[in-house]
Amino acid sequence: MAEHSFCRSRVPKLQIRSTVFLILCYCIMLLYGHSELSEAAAVTDPKEVNALRIIASKMRETKWNFNVDPCSRDSSWYTLDDREGELGVICNCAFQKNTTCHVLKIKIRYEELSGIIPPELANLTYLENIDLRYNLLHGSIPASMGSLTRMKYLSFGINNLSGEIPKEFGKLANLITLSFDSNNLNGRIPAELGNLKNLEEFYIRSNRFTGEIPTTFANLKKMRVFWASSNNFTGKIPDFIGNWSQLEDLKLEGNSFEGPIPSSISNLTKLTSLIICDMPRGGSSLSFLQNLKNLTTLFLRNNMISGQIPEYIGGLRKLEML
């Protein structure tokens, strides 16, 4: 009798445990199913899809497949390259409880895009990164892109772009990198770019820019890389460059600058590469080399250098190219 009573007392407990276990499993399945549903339901903002259609047409991008969602990571929209990293259209789909995607980056390189840079890029208001280097894009740069205030990295290098840099780009206060290398751009550099106080890298080599480097660039205290070679800049190299204390790489050859080379450059103790050439007018001493002990590359071709070679040149022990 005792054994029979024991068995009867155990049955309800086993049933309760089984019921609790089943409820837990059901809840987990519901949560998992909801998560999967949310992920599956995440789609690109329709306004951005429309903008991408126009952008594809104007840039002559033929790979994008609009039969699938642009933020789906379909191979027509997105690739992950071992060397280049993420390419194509990169999105964030965490908006509106993981149901809406916004385009954060457009990175298209080496695709021989032969169209123009579409003003409709300004309709992708969440953009932080545009990289269209190594293509065949032509025409002017749309001023409307000055409204993309989230932008951090903007690269149009190595295309066939013409016209001037829009002064509206001075509103892109979050910019870290700005590149116009190897195009056919002309005119003066807008003074408004001096508002880009977070700018660290500025590439404008091999264009047809004229005039002087704007005095407003004295504000660009975070500058690490400044490449302005092979243009038609005139005047003197500004003394304020010596206040860019974070500067590591300075290239100014192939312009029409007048000497002397500012002695303030000796303040740039983080410099590893210094290329200042083609300044036959206005003599310079080598005093600007003092304190530049981290230099690995130094080119001073076709300058009017005067005076004796100072002893501290022997202290440039990291120098590899001269």
mmCIF file of C-alpha atoms in Angstrom:
data_model
loop_
_atom_site.group_PDB
_atom_site.id
_atom_site.type_symbol
_atom_site.label_atom_id
_atom_site.label_comp_id
_atom_site.label_asym_id
_atom_site.label_seq_id
_atom_site.Cartn_x
_atom_site.Cartn_y
_atom_site.Cartn_z
ATOM 1 C CA MET A 1 0.000 0.000 0.000
ATOM 2 C CA ALA A 2 2.831 2.371 0.843
ATOM 3 C CA GLU A 3 4.420 1.811 -2.561
ATOM 4 C CA HIS A 4 1.103 2.421 -4.366
ATOM 5 C CA SER A 5 0.570 5.647 -2.393
ATOM 6 C CA PHE A 6 4.087 6.838 -3.328
ATOM 7 C CA CYS A 7 3.449 6.284 -7.025
ATOM 8 C CA ARG A 8 0.198 8.199 -6.877
ATOM 9 C CA SER A 9 1.920 11.182 -5.237
ATOM 10 C CA ARG A 10 4.648 11.288 -7.940
ATOM 11 C CA VAL A 11 2.333 11.411 -10.962
ATOM 12 C CA PRO A 12 1.000 14.993 -10.498
ATOM 13 C CA LYS A 13 4.552 16.330 -9.972
ATOM 14 C CA LEU A 14 5.774 14.693 -13.173
ATOM 15 C CA GLN A 15 2.774 16.106 -15.047
ATOM 16 C CA ILE A 16 3.477 19.616 -13.723
ATOM 17 C CA ARG A 17 7.132 19.427 -14.715
ATOM 18 C CA SER A 18 6.231 18.179 -18.176
ATOM 19 C CA THR A 19 3.696 20.965 -18.610
ATOM 20 C CA VAL A 20 6.219 23.639 -17.520
ATOM 21 C CA PHE A 21 8.809 22.216 -19.911
ATOM 22 C CA LEU A 22 6.353 22.290 -22.816
ATOM 23 C CA ILE A 23 5.377 25.887 -22.032
ATOM 24 C CA LEU A 24 9.039 26.932 -21.966
ATOM 25 C CA CYS A 25 9.672 25.230 -25.298
ATOM 26 C CA TYR A 26 6.619 26.944 -26.789
ATOM 27 C CA CYS A 27 7.790 30.355 -25.564
ATOM 28 C CA ILE A 28 11.269 29.815 -26.988
ATOM 29 C CA MET A 29 9.770 28.787 -30.324
ATOM 30 C CA LEU A 30 7.594 31.905 -30.326
ATOM 31 C CA LEU A 31 10.563 34.165 -29.595
ATOM 32 C CA TYR A 32 12.689 32.470 -32.248
ATOM 33 C CA GLY A 33 9.888 32.617 -34.757
ATOM 34 C CA HIS A 34 9.280 36.300 -34.022
ATOM 35 C CA SER A 35 12.969 37.040 -34.485
ATOM 36 C CA GLU A 36 13.058 35.175 -37.776
ATOM 37 C CA LEU A 37 9.903 36.939 -38.902
ATOM 38 C CA SER A 38 11.345 40.347 -37.997
ATOM 39 C CA GLU A 39 14.551 39.595 -39.846
ATOM 40 C CA ALA A 40 12.677 38.369 -42.896
ATOM 41 C CA ALA A 41 10.405 41.417 -42.817
ATOM 42 C CA ALA A 42 13.254 43.959 -42.799
ATOM 43 C CA VAL A 43 13.149 45.819 -46.111
ATOM 44 C CA THR A 44 14.797 48.886 -47.562
ATOM 45 C CA ASP A 45 12.949 52.173 -47.177
ATOM 46 C CA PRO A 46 10.880 52.516 -50.402
ATOM 47 C CA LYS A 47 12.096 56.093 -50.919
ATOM 48 C CA GLU A 48 15.668 54.852 -50.883
ATOM 49 C CA VAL A 49 14.842 52.045 -53.323
ATOM 50 C CA ASN A 50 13.451 54.648 -55.734
ATOM 51 C CA ALA A 51 16.563 56.768 -55.284
ATOM 52 C CA LEU A 52 18.779 53.741 -55.965
ATOM 53 C CA ARG A 53 16.915 53.077 -59.235
ATOM 54 C CA ILE A 54 17.707 56.577 -60.453
ATOM 55 C CA ILE A 55 21.291 56.383 -59.171
ATOM 56 C CA ALA A 56 21.860 53.083 -60.995
ATOM 57 C CA SER A 57 20.522 54.540 -64.228
ATOM 58 C CA LYS A 58 22.618 57.720 -64.060
ATOM 59 C CA MET A 59 25.844 56.003 -62.989
ATOM 60 C CA ARG A 60 25.239 53.195 -65.480
ATOM 61 C CA GLU A 61 25.408 50.565 -62.790
ATOM 62 C CA THR A 62 23.980 47.437 -64.401
ATOM 63 C CA LYS A 63 24.690 44.835 -61.719
ATOM 64 C CA TRP A 64 22.050 45.880 -59.221
ATOM 65 C CA ASN A 65 19.063 43.521 -59.347
ATOM 66 C CA PHE A 66 15.896 45.337 -58.311
ATOM 67 C CA ASN A 67 13.944 42.073 -58.204
ATOM 68 C CA VAL A 68 15.487 41.564 -54.775
ATOM 69 C CA ASP A 69 15.705 44.002 -51.881
ATOM 70 C CA PRO A 70 18.822 46.229 -52.062
ATOM 71 C CA CYS A 71 19.660 45.504 -48.431
ATOM 72 C CA SER A 72 19.219 41.742 -48.764
ATOM 73 C CA ARG A 73 22.958 41.164 -49.288
ATOM 74 C CA ASP A 74 22.156 39.470 -52.543
ATOM 75 C CA SER A 75 25.335 39.063 -54.609
ATOM 76 C CA SER A 76 24.132 41.691 -57.086
ATOM 77 C CA TRP A 77 24.151 44.263 -54.279
ATOM 78 C CA TYR A 78 26.838 43.176 -51.849
ATOM 79 C CA THR A 79 30.150 41.329 -51.815
ATOM 80 C CA LEU A 80 32.774 40.696 -49.153
ATOM 81 C CA ASP A 81 36.259 40.875 -50.606
ATOM 82 C CA ASP A 82 39.288 39.495 -48.736
ATOM 83 C CA ARG A 83 41.377 42.540 -49.671
ATOM 84 C CA GLU A 84 38.855 45.358 -50.130
ATOM 85 C CA GLY A 85 36.366 44.375 -47.408
ATOM 86 C CA GLU A 86 32.670 45.131 -47.895
ATOM 87 C CA LEU A 87 31.693 46.389 -51.346
ATOM 88 C CA GLY A 88 28.407 47.364 -52.944
ATOM 89 C CA VAL A 89 25.424 48.601 -50.935
ATOM 90 C CA ILE A 90 25.822 48.230 -47.171
ATOM 91 C CA CYS A 91 22.813 48.807 -44.908
ATOM 92 C CA ASN A 92 21.636 48.968 -41.331
ATOM 93 C CA CYS A 93 18.368 47.071 -40.834
ATOM 94 C CA ALA A 94 17.843 47.817 -37.147
ATOM 95 C CA PHE A 95 15.374 50.660 -37.663
ATOM 96 C CA GLN A 96 11.720 50.526 -36.591
ATOM 97 C CA LYS A 97 12.153 47.342 -34.546
ATOM 98 C CA ASN A 98 14.257 45.605 -37.204
ATOM 99 C CA THR A 99 11.723 46.075 -39.983
ATOM 100 C CA THR A 100 13.317 48.933 -41.970
ATOM 101 C CA CYS A 101 16.729 49.162 -43.624
ATOM 102 C CA HIS A 102 18.601 52.351 -44.521
ATOM 103 C CA VAL A 103 21.596 52.558 -46.852
ATOM 104 C CA LEU A 104 24.751 53.547 -44.955
ATOM 105 C CA LYS A 105 27.464 52.937 -47.540
ATOM 106 C CA ILE A 106 27.881 52.729 -51.296
ATOM 107 C CA LYS A 107 31.288 51.390 -52.285
ATOM 108 C CA ILE A 108 31.801 50.652 -55.985
ATOM 109 C CA ARG A 109 35.380 50.431 -57.256
ATOM 110 C CA TYR A 110 36.990 49.208 -60.462
ATOM 111 C CA GLU A 111 33.670 48.742 -62.277
ATOM 112 C CA GLU A 112 34.237 51.277 -65.079
ATOM 113 C CA LEU A 113 31.041 53.138 -64.243
ATOM 114 C CA SER A 114 30.749 55.637 -67.109
ATOM 115 C CA GLY A 115 27.827 57.798 -66.040
ATOM 116 C CA ILE A 116 27.585 60.818 -63.759
ATOM 117 C CA ILE A 117 27.388 61.294 -60.013
ATOM 118 C CA PRO A 118 23.609 61.581 -59.477
ATOM 119 C CA PRO A 119 22.145 64.380 -57.343
ATOM 120 C CA GLU A 120 19.736 61.708 -56.044
ATOM 121 C CA LEU A 121 22.501 60.439 -53.756
ATOM 122 C CA ALA A 122 21.300 63.230 -51.462
ATOM 123 C CA ASN A 123 18.033 61.288 -51.014
ATOM 124 C CA LEU A 124 19.931 58.558 -49.161
ATOM 125 C CA THR A 125 19.995 60.629 -46.002
ATOM 126 C CA TYR A 126 21.595 57.969 -43.805
ATOM 127 C CA LEU A 127 24.725 57.689 -45.964
ATOM 128 C CA GLU A 128 28.017 57.744 -44.077
ATOM 129 C CA ASN A 129 30.394 56.452 -46.725
ATOM 130 C CA ILE A 130 30.570 56.868 -50.514
ATOM 131 C CA ASP A 131 33.519 55.323 -52.334
ATOM 132 C CA LEU A 132 33.408 55.529 -56.139
ATOM 133 C CA ARG A 133 37.142 55.415 -56.870
ATOM 134 C CA TYR A 134 38.661 53.834 -59.972
ATOM 135 C CA ASN A 135 35.756 54.361 -62.355
ATOM 136 C CA LEU A 136 35.023 56.485 -65.436
ATOM 137 C CA LEU A 137 32.478 58.857 -63.954
ATOM 138 C CA HIS A 138 32.283 62.264 -65.602
ATOM 139 C CA GLY A 139 30.451 65.550 -65.152
ATOM 140 C CA SER A 140 30.290 67.757 -62.069
ATOM 141 C CA ILE A 141 29.897 66.959 -58.395
ATOM 142 C CA PRO A 142 26.336 67.702 -57.204
ATOM 143 C CA ALA A 143 26.066 70.488 -54.651
ATOM 144 C CA SER A 144 23.055 68.668 -53.170
ATOM 145 C CA MET A 145 25.432 66.199 -51.529
ATOM 146 C CA GLY A 146 26.256 68.925 -49.042
ATOM 147 C CA SER A 147 23.041 67.912 -47.241
ATOM 148 C CA LEU A 148 24.430 64.467 -46.310
ATOM 149 C CA THR A 149 25.498 65.586 -42.850
ATOM 150 C CA ARG A 150 26.111 62.027 -41.585
ATOM 151 C CA MET A 151 28.883 61.586 -44.157
ATOM 152 C CA LYS A 152 32.281 60.507 -42.824
ATOM 153 C CA TYR A 153 34.126 59.111 -45.848
ATOM 154 C CA LEU A 154 33.718 60.556 -49.344
ATOM 155 C CA SER A 155 35.970 59.350 -52.173
ATOM 156 C CA PHE A 156 35.635 60.246 -55.865
ATOM 157 C CA GLY A 157 39.288 59.672 -56.762
ATOM 158 C CA ILE A 158 40.503 58.462 -60.161
ATOM 159 C CA ASN A 159 37.555 59.346 -62.393
ATOM 160 C CA ASN A 160 36.933 61.969 -65.095
ATOM 161 C CA LEU A 161 35.050 64.506 -63.008
ATOM 162 C CA SER A 162 35.149 68.188 -63.948
ATOM 163 C CA GLY A 163 34.024 71.527 -62.531
ATOM 164 C CA GLU A 164 34.606 72.841 -59.031
ATOM 165 C CA ILE A 165 34.255 71.416 -55.544
ATOM 166 C CA PRO A 166 30.844 72.600 -54.274
ATOM 167 C CA LYS A 167 31.137 75.038 -51.390
ATOM 168 C CA GLU A 168 28.187 73.155 -49.829
ATOM 169 C CA PHE A 169 30.627 70.413 -48.861
ATOM 170 C CA GLY A 170 31.668 72.725 -46.048
ATOM 171 C CA LYS A 171 28.490 71.589 -44.247
ATOM 172 C CA LEU A 172 29.732 67.986 -43.960
ATOM 173 C CA ALA A 173 31.031 68.532 -40.453
ATOM 174 C CA ASN A 174 31.532 64.824 -39.709
ATOM 175 C CA LEU A 175 33.850 64.179 -42.668
ATOM 176 C CA ILE A 176 37.041 62.306 -41.833
ATOM 177 C CA THR A 177 38.256 61.527 -45.372
ATOM 178 C CA LEU A 178 37.670 63.558 -48.551
ATOM 179 C CA SER A 179 39.256 62.457 -51.834
ATOM 180 C CA PHE A 180 39.170 64.001 -55.319
ATOM 181 C CA ASP A 181 42.504 62.588 -56.553
ATOM 182 C CA SER A 182 43.174 62.277 -60.287
ATOM 183 C CA ASN A 183 40.208 64.029 -61.905
ATOM 184 C CA ASN A 184 39.811 67.155 -64.029
ATOM 185 C CA LEU A 185 38.492 69.418 -61.308
ATOM 186 C CA ASN A 186 39.405 73.104 -61.400
ATOM 187 C CA GLY A 187 38.874 76.454 -59.729
ATOM 188 C CA ARG A 188 39.777 77.489 -56.214
ATOM 189 C CA ILE A 189 39.381 75.278 -53.173
ATOM 190 C CA PRO A 190 36.284 76.590 -51.338
ATOM 191 C CA ALA A 191 37.102 78.427 -48.128
ATOM 192 C CA GLU A 192 34.052 76.695 -46.609
ATOM 193 C CA LEU A 193 36.025 73.433 -46.422
ATOM 194 C CA GLY A 194 37.845 75.017 -43.510
ATOM 195 C CA ASN A 195 34.722 74.205 -41.480
ATOM 196 C CA LEU A 196 35.517 70.478 -41.669
ATOM 197 C CA LYS A 197 37.228 70.370 -38.302
ATOM 198 C CA ASN A 198 37.106 66.562 -38.100
ATOM 199 C CA LEU A 199 38.874 66.113 -41.444
ATOM 200 C CA GLU A 200 41.938 63.871 -41.197
ATOM 201 C CA GLU A 201 42.692 62.991 -44.819
ATOM 202 C CA PHE A 202 42.371 65.299 -47.850
ATOM 203 C CA TYR A 203 43.417 64.103 -51.316
ATOM 204 C CA ILE A 204 43.319 66.539 -54.267
ATOM 205 C CA ARG A 205 46.331 65.428 -56.338
ATOM 206 C CA SER A 206 46.421 65.595 -60.121
ATOM 207 C CA ASN A 207 43.656 68.082 -60.859
ATOM 208 C CA ARG A 208 43.701 71.682 -62.127
ATOM 209 C CA PHE A 209 43.013 73.621 -58.941
ATOM 210 C CA THR A 210 44.245 77.211 -58.820
ATOM 211 C CA GLY A 211 44.787 79.980 -56.299
ATOM 212 C CA GLU A 212 46.136 79.703 -52.790
ATOM 213 C CA ILE A 213 45.394 77.189 -50.060
ATOM 214 C CA PRO A 214 42.540 78.851 -48.125
ATOM 215 C CA THR A 215 43.472 80.541 -44.872
ATOM 216 C CA THR A 216 40.456 78.830 -43.270
ATOM 217 C CA PHE A 217 42.410 75.563 -43.482
ATOM 218 C CA ALA A 218 44.193 76.722 -40.353
ATOM 219 C CA ASN A 219 41.161 75.228 -38.560
ATOM 220 C CA LEU A 220 41.911 71.693 -39.767
ATOM 221 C CA LYS A 221 43.912 70.690 -36.702
ATOM 222 C CA LYS A 222 43.184 66.953 -37.066
ATOM 223 C CA MET A 223 44.769 66.672 -40.515
ATOM 224 C CA ARG A 224 46.991 63.591 -40.885
ATOM 225 C CA VAL A 225 47.328 63.315 -44.688
ATOM 226 C CA PHE A 226 47.347 66.261 -47.123
ATOM 227 C CA TRP A 227 48.086 65.486 -50.782
ATOM 228 C CA ALA A 228 47.858 68.500 -53.110
ATOM 229 C CA SER A 229 50.477 67.622 -55.752
ATOM 230 C CA SER A 230 50.221 68.305 -59.496
ATOM 231 C CA ASN A 231 47.841 71.264 -59.511
ATOM 232 C CA ASN A 232 48.241 74.974 -60.265
ATOM 233 C CA PHE A 233 48.349 76.333 -56.724
ATOM 234 C CA THR A 234 50.132 79.664 -56.294
ATOM 235 C CA GLY A 235 51.332 81.854 -53.457
ATOM 236 C CA LYS A 236 53.301 80.575 -50.511
ATOM 237 C CA ILE A 237 52.942 77.381 -48.559
ATOM 238 C CA PRO A 238 50.994 78.591 -45.494
ATOM 239 C CA ASP A 239 52.774 78.838 -42.157
ATOM 240 C CA PHE A 240 49.693 77.411 -40.424
ATOM 241 C CA ILE A 241 50.519 73.964 -41.791
ATOM 242 C CA GLY A 242 53.072 73.899 -38.986
ATOM 243 C CA ASN A 243 50.141 73.834 -36.558
ATOM 244 C CA TRP A 244 48.729 70.614 -38.002
ATOM 245 C CA SER A 245 50.385 68.692 -35.199
ATOM 246 C CA GLN A 246 48.878 65.336 -36.249
ATOM 247 C CA LEU A 247 50.218 65.547 -39.823
ATOM 248 C CA GLU A 248 52.036 62.430 -41.023
ATOM 249 C CA ASP A 249 52.097 62.787 -44.827
ATOM 250 C CA LEU A 250 52.478 66.029 -46.834
ATOM 251 C CA LYS A 251 52.753 66.145 -50.641
ATOM 252 C CA LEU A 252 52.938 69.517 -52.418
ATOM 253 C CA GLU A 253 55.111 68.956 -55.516
ATOM 254 C CA GLY A 254 54.174 69.998 -59.044
ATOM 255 C CA ASN A 255 52.567 73.371 -58.263
ATOM 256 C CA SER A 256 53.575 77.021 -58.636
ATOM 257 C CA PHE A 257 54.282 77.813 -55.010
ATOM 258 C CA GLU A 258 56.900 80.387 -54.067
ATOM 259 C CA GLY A 259 59.495 79.859 -51.381
ATOM 260 C CA PRO A 260 60.609 79.807 -48.764
ATOM 261 C CA ILE A 261 59.494 76.514 -47.288
ATOM 262 C CA PRO A 262 57.973 77.498 -43.930
ATOM 263 C CA SER A 263 60.242 76.899 -40.956
ATOM 264 C CA SER A 264 57.082 76.047 -38.974
ATOM 265 C CA ILE A 265 57.106 72.616 -40.662
ATOM 266 C CA SER A 266 59.765 71.686 -38.101
ATOM 267 C CA ASN A 267 56.883 71.482 -35.578
ATOM 268 C CA LEU A 268 55.418 68.462 -37.392
ATOM 269 C CA THR A 269 57.203 65.802 -35.393
ATOM 270 C CA LYS A 270 54.838 63.039 -36.557
ATOM 271 C CA LEU A 271 55.721 63.515 -40.236
ATOM 272 C CA THR A 272 56.867 60.320 -41.939
ATOM 273 C CA SER A 273 56.644 61.527 -45.563
ATOM 274 C CA LEU A 274 57.473 65.042 -46.821
ATOM 275 C CA ILE A 275 57.465 65.894 -50.528
ATOM 276 C CA ILE A 276 57.882 69.575 -51.439
ATOM 277 C CA CYS A 277 59.308 70.070 -54.936
ATOM 278 C CA ASP A 278 59.284 72.452 -57.908
ATOM 279 C CA MET A 279 59.718 75.774 -56.103
ATOM 280 C CA PRO A 280 62.510 77.520 -58.050
ATOM 281 C CA ARG A 281 61.464 80.977 -56.819
ATOM 282 C CA GLY A 282 62.244 82.092 -53.292
ATOM 283 C CA GLY A 283 65.154 80.516 -51.485
ATOM 284 C CA SER A 284 64.821 78.150 -48.545
ATOM 285 C CA SER A 285 67.212 76.893 -45.923
ATOM 286 C CA LEU A 286 66.904 73.428 -44.458
ATOM 287 C CA SER A 287 65.884 74.703 -41.038
ATOM 288 C CA PHE A 288 62.415 73.169 -41.480
ATOM 289 C CA LEU A 289 63.942 69.681 -41.194
ATOM 290 C CA GLN A 290 64.860 70.177 -37.572
ATOM 291 C CA ASN A 291 62.924 67.841 -35.237
ATOM 292 C CA LEU A 292 61.522 65.681 -38.090
ATOM 293 C CA LYS A 293 63.086 62.506 -36.714
ATOM 294 C CA ASN A 294 60.280 60.212 -37.901
ATOM 295 C CA LEU A 295 60.797 60.968 -41.600
ATOM 296 C CA THR A 296 61.130 57.920 -43.826
ATOM 297 C CA THR A 297 60.571 59.741 -47.157
ATOM 298 C CA LEU A 298 61.978 63.163 -48.104
ATOM 299 C CA PHE A 299 61.916 64.691 -51.605
ATOM 300 C CA LEU A 300 63.046 68.305 -52.163
ATOM 301 C CA ARG A 301 63.672 68.250 -55.909
ATOM 302 C CA ASN A 302 63.901 71.470 -57.969
ATOM 303 C CA ASN A 303 63.852 73.905 -55.045
ATOM 304 C CA MET A 304 66.149 76.839 -54.380
ATOM 305 C CA ILE A 305 67.865 75.505 -51.274
ATOM 306 C CA SER A 306 70.554 77.736 -49.787
ATOM 307 C CA GLY A 307 72.968 77.595 -46.904
ATOM 308 C CA GLN A 308 74.905 74.740 -45.402
ATOM 309 C CA ILE A 309 73.647 71.236 -44.727
ATOM 310 C CA PRO A 310 72.914 71.267 -40.976
ATOM 311 C CA GLU A 311 74.320 68.640 -38.649
ATOM 312 C CA TYR A 312 70.886 67.525 -37.481
ATOM 313 C CA ILE A 313 70.335 65.930 -40.909
ATOM 314 C CA GLY A 314 72.403 63.071 -39.511
ATOM 315 C CA GLY A 315 69.724 62.549 -36.884
ATOM 316 C CA LEU A 316 67.141 61.480 -39.460
ATOM 317 C CA ARG A 317 67.930 57.824 -38.833
ATOM 318 C CA LYS A 318 64.587 56.482 -40.123
ATOM 319 C CA LEU A 319 65.051 58.055 -43.560
ATOM 320 C CA GLU A 320 64.716 55.472 -46.358
ATOM 321 C CA MET A 321 64.048 57.580 -49.483
ATOM 322 C CA LEU A 322 65.830 60.847 -50.258
#
